[in-house]
Every structure is written in structure tokens, then in C-alpha cells.
Coordinates of C-alpha atoms and ligand atoms in Angstrom, one line a residue:
M1 CA 0.0 0.0 0.0
G2 CA 3.1 2.2 0.4
E3 CA 2.8 3.9 -3.0
L4 CA -0.9 4.7 -2.5
N5 CA -0.4 6.1 1.0
P6 CA -1.3 9.8 0.8
R7 CA 1.3 10.5 3.5
N8 CA 4.1 9.4 1.2
L9 CA 3.2 11.9 -1.4
P10 CA 4.7 15.4 -1.5
R11 CA 2.2 18.0 -0.4
S12 CA 1.8 20.7 -2.9
G13 CA 2.1 24.1 -1.4
A14 CA 2.9 22.9 2.1
K15 CA 5.3 25.0 4.0
P16 CA 7.9 23.1 6.2
D17 CA 6.3 24.3 9.4
E18 CA 2.9 22.9 8.3
D19 CA 4.4 19.5 7.8
F20 CA 2.9 17.8 10.8
M21 CA 1.3 14.4 11.0
A22 CA -2.3 15.1 11.7
E23 CA -4.5 12.3 13.1
Y24 CA -7.1 13.5 10.6
L25 CA -6.6 14.1 6.9
L26 CA -9.5 15.6 5.1
V27 CA -9.3 15.1 1.3
S28 CA -11.1 17.9 -0.6
F29 CA -11.8 19.8 -3.7
K30 CA -11.4 23.4 -2.6
T31 CA -15.0 24.5 -3.2
C32 CA -16.9 21.3 -2.2
P33 CA -19.8 22.1 0.1
W34 CA -19.9 18.5 1.4
V35 CA -16.3 18.7 2.5
Q36 CA -16.9 22.0 4.1
R37 CA -19.6 20.4 6.2
S38 CA -17.0 18.0 7.7
A39 CA -14.4 20.7 8.0
I40 CA -16.8 22.7 10.0
S41 CA -17.5 19.9 12.4
L42 CA -13.7 19.4 13.0
R43 CA -13.3 23.1 13.6
E44 CA -16.3 23.2 16.0
K45 CA -14.6 20.4 17.9
N46 CA -11.2 22.3 17.9
T47 CA -9.6 19.3 16.3
P48 CA -6.6 19.9 14.2
F49 CA -6.7 18.3 10.8
E50 CA -4.7 18.3 7.6
F51 CA -6.7 19.7 4.7
R52 CA -5.5 18.1 1.4
H53 CA -6.9 19.7 -1.7
I54 CA -6.9 17.7 -4.9
E55 CA -8.2 18.6 -8.3
R56 CA -11.5 17.4 -9.6
D57 CA -10.1 16.7 -13.0
N58 CA -6.9 15.1 -11.8
R59 CA -7.8 12.7 -8.9
P60 CA -4.6 10.9 -7.8
D61 CA -4.4 7.2 -7.6
W62 CA -4.0 7.2 -3.8
F63 CA -7.3 9.1 -3.6
L64 CA -9.1 6.7 -6.0
A65 CA -7.9 3.8 -3.8
I66 CA -9.6 5.2 -0.7
S67 CA -12.7 6.8 -2.2
P68 CA -15.3 4.2 -3.3
H69 CA -17.4 6.7 -5.2
R70 CA -14.4 8.7 -6.3
K71 CA -15.9 11.7 -4.4
V72 CA -14.7 14.0 -1.7
P73 CA -14.8 14.2 1.2
V74 CA -12.7 11.3 2.4
L75 CA -11.5 11.5 6.0
R76 CA -8.4 9.4 6.6
V77 CA -8.0 8.6 10.3
D78 CA -4.7 7.6 11.8
D79 CA -3.5 6.8 8.3
S80 CA -5.3 3.5 8.5
V81 CA -9.1 4.1 8.0
S82 CA -10.8 6.0 5.2
L83 CA -14.3 7.3 5.8
F84 CA -16.5 8.7 3.1
E85 CA -19.9 10.5 2.8
S86 CA -19.9 13.8 4.8
G87 CA -23.0 12.7 6.8
A88 CA -21.3 9.5 7.9
I89 CA -18.0 11.3 8.6
N90 CA -19.8 13.9 10.8
E91 CA -21.7 11.2 12.8
Y92 CA -18.3 9.4 13.3
L93 CA -16.6 12.6 14.5
D94 CA -19.5 13.3 16.8
E95 CA -19.3 9.9 18.4
T96 CA -15.6 10.1 18.9
I97 CA -14.6 13.7 19.7
A98 CA -16.1 16.0 22.3
P99 CA -18.0 18.3 22.5
R100 CA -21.0 16.4 21.3
L101 CA -22.8 18.4 18.6
H102 CA -25.8 16.1 18.6
P103 CA -28.4 17.0 21.3
E104 CA -28.7 14.7 24.3
D105 CA -32.5 14.3 23.9
P106 CA -33.2 11.4 21.6
V107 CA -36.3 13.1 20.2
Q108 CA -34.4 16.3 19.4
R109 CA -31.6 14.1 17.9
A110 CA -34.1 12.4 15.6
I111 CA -35.5 15.8 14.5
N112 CA -32.0 17.1 13.9
R113 CA -31.1 14.0 11.8
A114 CA -34.4 14.4 9.9
W115 CA -33.5 18.0 8.9
T116 CA -30.0 17.0 8.1
D117 CA -31.5 14.4 5.7
Y118 CA -33.3 17.2 3.9
V119 CA -29.9 18.9 3.0
P120 CA -29.5 17.3 -0.4
T121 CA -33.0 18.4 -1.5
F122 CA -32.4 21.9 0.0
A123 CA -29.0 22.1 -1.8
E124 CA -30.6 21.1 -5.1
H125 CA -33.3 23.7 -4.8
V126 CA -31.2 26.5 -3.5
T127 CA -28.1 26.1 -5.7
G128 CA -29.7 24.4 -8.8
V129 CA -29.7 27.7 -10.8
A130 CA -25.9 27.4 -11.0
Y131 CA -26.3 24.4 -13.2
A132 CA -29.2 25.5 -15.4
D133 CA -28.7 25.4 -19.1
D134 CA -30.8 28.4 -20.1
E135 CA -33.1 31.1 -18.8
A136 CA -36.2 29.0 -18.6
A137 CA -34.4 26.3 -16.7
G138 CA -32.8 28.9 -14.5
K139 CA -36.2 30.4 -13.7
S140 CA -37.7 27.1 -12.9
C141 CA -34.8 26.4 -10.5
L142 CA -35.3 29.8 -8.8
D143 CA -39.0 29.0 -8.4
K144 CA -38.0 26.1 -6.1
I145 CA -36.0 28.2 -3.6
P146 CA -39.1 29.5 -1.8
V147 CA -40.3 25.9 -1.2
A148 CA -37.0 24.9 0.5
F149 CA -36.8 28.2 2.4
E150 CA -40.4 28.0 3.6
R151 CA -39.7 24.5 5.0
L152 CA -36.7 25.6 6.9
E153 CA -38.5 28.7 8.2
R154 CA -41.2 26.5 9.7
A155 CA -38.6 24.1 11.2
L156 CA -36.8 27.0 12.8
E157 CA -40.1 28.4 14.1
K158 CA -40.7 25.1 15.9
Q159 CA -37.1 25.0 17.3
G160 CA -37.5 28.3 19.1
A161 CA -35.5 31.4 19.5
G162 CA -32.2 30.8 17.6
P163 CA -29.7 32.0 16.9
L164 CA -28.6 28.5 15.9
F165 CA -30.8 25.6 14.8
N166 CA -31.1 24.3 18.4
G167 CA -31.0 27.6 20.1
A168 CA -27.7 28.5 21.8
K169 CA -25.9 25.2 21.1
Y170 CA -24.2 24.5 17.8
S171 CA -25.3 21.2 16.2
L172 CA -24.6 19.1 13.2
V173 CA -27.6 20.7 11.5
D174 CA -25.8 24.0 11.5
A175 CA -22.7 22.4 10.0
A176 CA -24.8 20.7 7.3
Y177 CA -26.7 23.8 6.1
A178 CA -24.0 26.5 6.4
P179 CA -22.2 25.7 3.1
F180 CA -25.4 25.8 1.1
L181 CA -26.7 29.0 2.8
Q182 CA -23.3 30.5 2.0
R183 CA -23.7 29.5 -1.7
Y184 CA -27.2 31.1 -1.8
F185 CA -25.5 34.4 -0.8
F186 CA -22.9 33.9 -3.5
L187 CA -25.6 33.3 -6.1
D188 CA -27.6 36.2 -4.9
R189 CA -24.5 38.4 -5.5
I190 CA -24.1 37.1 -9.0
R191 CA -27.7 37.8 -10.0
P192 CA -30.1 39.1 -7.4
I193 CA -32.5 36.4 -6.2
G194 CA -33.9 38.4 -3.2
Q195 CA -35.6 35.5 -1.5
I196 CA -34.0 35.0 1.9
A197 CA -35.2 38.4 3.3
K198 CA -38.7 37.0 3.1
Y199 CA -37.9 34.3 5.7
P200 CA -36.7 36.2 8.9
R201 CA -35.8 33.2 11.0
L202 CA -33.9 31.6 8.1
K203 CA -32.1 34.9 7.3
A204 CA -31.1 35.4 11.0
W205 CA -29.8 31.8 11.1
A206 CA -27.9 32.2 7.9
D207 CA -26.4 35.5 9.1
T208 CA -25.3 33.8 12.3
L209 CA -23.7 30.9 10.5
M210 CA -21.9 33.3 8.0
K211 CA -20.4 35.2 11.0
R212 CA -19.2 32.0 12.6
P213 CA -15.5 31.4 12.0
S214 CA -16.0 27.6 11.7
T215 CA -18.0 28.1 8.5
H216 CA -15.0 29.3 6.6
S217 CA -12.2 27.2 5.3
F218 CA -10.7 30.1 3.3
P219 CA -10.7 33.9 3.6
E220 CA -14.2 34.8 2.6
A221 CA -13.5 37.1 -0.4
E222 CA -11.0 34.6 -1.8
F223 CA -13.5 31.7 -1.5
E224 CA -16.4 33.7 -3.1
Q225 CA -14.0 34.4 -6.0
L226 CA -13.2 30.7 -6.4
Y227 CA -16.9 29.9 -6.4
R228 CA -17.6 32.5 -9.1
E229 CA -14.7 31.2 -11.2
N230 CA -16.3 27.7 -10.9
V231 CA -19.7 28.9 -12.0
K232 CA -18.2 30.9 -14.9
R233 CA -16.1 27.9 -16.0
R234 CA -19.2 25.7 -16.2
K235 CA -20.5 27.9 -19.1
K236 CA -24.1 27.5 -18.0
W237 CA -26.8 30.2 -18.2
L238 CA -25.6 31.9 -15.0
S239 CA -22.0 32.2 -16.3
Q240 CA -22.9 35.3 -18.4
F241 CA -23.6 37.3 -15.3
I242 CA -20.1 36.9 -14.0
A243 CA -18.2 39.6 -15.8
D244 CA -15.5 40.4 -13.3
V245 CA -13.4 37.3 -13.2
A246 CA -10.8 36.0 -15.7
V247 CA -11.0 32.2 -15.7
A248 CA -7.9 30.4 -16.4
A249 CA -8.3 27.5 -18.9
E250 CA -8.0 24.2 -17.2
Ligands
GSH1 N1 -23.2 12.7 -0.7 C1 -21.8 13.0 -0.7 C2 -21.6 14.0 -1.8 C3 -20.2 14.3 -2.1 C4 -20.0 15.0 -3.5 O1 -20.9 15.1 -4.3 N2 -18.8 15.5 -3.7 C5 -18.5 16.0 -5.0 C6 -17.7 17.3 -4.9 S1 -18.6 18.6 -4.1 C7 -17.6 15.1 -5.8 O2 -16.7 14.5 -5.2 N3 -17.9 14.9 -7.1 C8 -17.1 14.1 -7.9 C9 -17.9 13.2 -8.8 O3 -19.1 13.2 -8.6 O4 -17.3 12.5 -9.6 C10 -21.3 13.5 0.6 O5 -22.1 14.0 1.4 O6 -20.1 13.4 0.9

């Protein structure tokens, strides 16, 4: 296995003083929201980890050997176990590292898990416009945003006062939604969508999460620029509204 061991490979861009052996290695594409969800959990648990960014179009052999679906994130633990799927990774982290982000109450835990299960649908509705081929498809994606927002608004109403999903205590639900709420704001700044202001609880929750340091893997402006470059590079309908970035050919 030596050759496929990610530790044996030179780390691009690593400075000598960063060259530590982390117990946790999180393999990522820089702008992947699912990776971000696991990175957030590690940061909320104050757990140091090595962030290893690979390129979507050039996935190394060592990565393909440890990622059954060829997707990121993969969390390599103690250089011996490779976990995949951000939801499973976060459950594992929560079972093994304090502080617990799941609530103690089993009913609340079930509710939290249920809302975390809604994330893929929420993501598809809220960020689908970035993948639309033309204006009609774009408009039909945008029409789905209020459905997702309304559901979360109602869920937050039942949860109570905020500012986080479970009130004062950070949970895995916060970690799961933060990357997609952040992308809504990015999209809204590419071409105004103007939906979130209609959902005051959701807006307050999103604002709280955007201010939370754990949400951010990179400086915010730099990350938004990377996101815009990705959208522009896709050459979909929304790309035309990004005039201000030069996108390097891949
Ligand atoms: N359900 C997965 C989704 C992960 C995912 O879709 N990752 C994307 C990057 S953001 C990926 O690796 N895509 C590569 C591919 O589909 O080949 C999770 O939660 O980890």
C-alpha cells in the first residue's frame, strides 16, 4: 500500500512548518460544500486536521484507492481508516470527539437527523440555478427556492429562539446547512434572487452561520471568487452574469 499512501506523497504548497502528522486528513476539492460540512465539524470540535486539496479533473491514484465513489470528502483517520460521505463522517466525528454536537435528547436528535437528511434536496433547490442550461431552466430552479426556504423557516419556528438551529448550542444541522446558505448568498450576489429576506428566521440563522469562524475554510472574499470562477467555467446560463473574473483555462 506504500505507494498509495497519501502521507508518502509530496504535499503541494505545504510550508515546512505545516508538515505535521495530523491524526485526521480531510481530502477535498477546494470549493466542495460537502467537504466544508465535515471541516466545519472538525473546527467546532477544535480538532486539528490536515486539509488536502486535490483537483476534480486530476484525482490521484491514492485518492481513488480510498474513495469508493471517487468523491470528496474522504476522512483518513490515523492513516489507517478511510471514511466517506460527509454525513457518515460527521456522525463518526460526533461519536468520537467532544464536544457532542448532537443533542442529548433522543427526540431532538431524531429531529436534527431528519432535517440533516433534507440537506441534499435543500441544496438542489437553493443552488440548482448554478447548473441551469438556459433562462427557462434557471427560472424554474429559482422557483424552487421558496419551497425549501419555507420548510426551513417552519422548522426554525418550531425550534425556538435561535440564533442556531437548536438555540444557543451548535449542532450538526448548523454544520450541514452552512455551506449551502453561503452559496445562496454567493448566487444572490451574481444575479439578485432576493428570497431570503422573506424568511426572517432563516435569514437570521444564515447570518449567524456566516459570521461563525468555523464556517470558513478560506478567507471569505477569496472563497467567493473561487466559487464565481467555478460557476463561470461551467459555461451555463448563470456564467454570463459573472463579468468580473478572468477564468484560467483548465
Ligand atoms: N453525498 C456525498 C456528496 C459528495 C460529493 O458530491 N462530492 C463532489 C464534490 S462537491 C464530488 O466529489 N464529485 C465528484 C464526482 O461526482 O465524480 C457527501 O455528502 O459526501
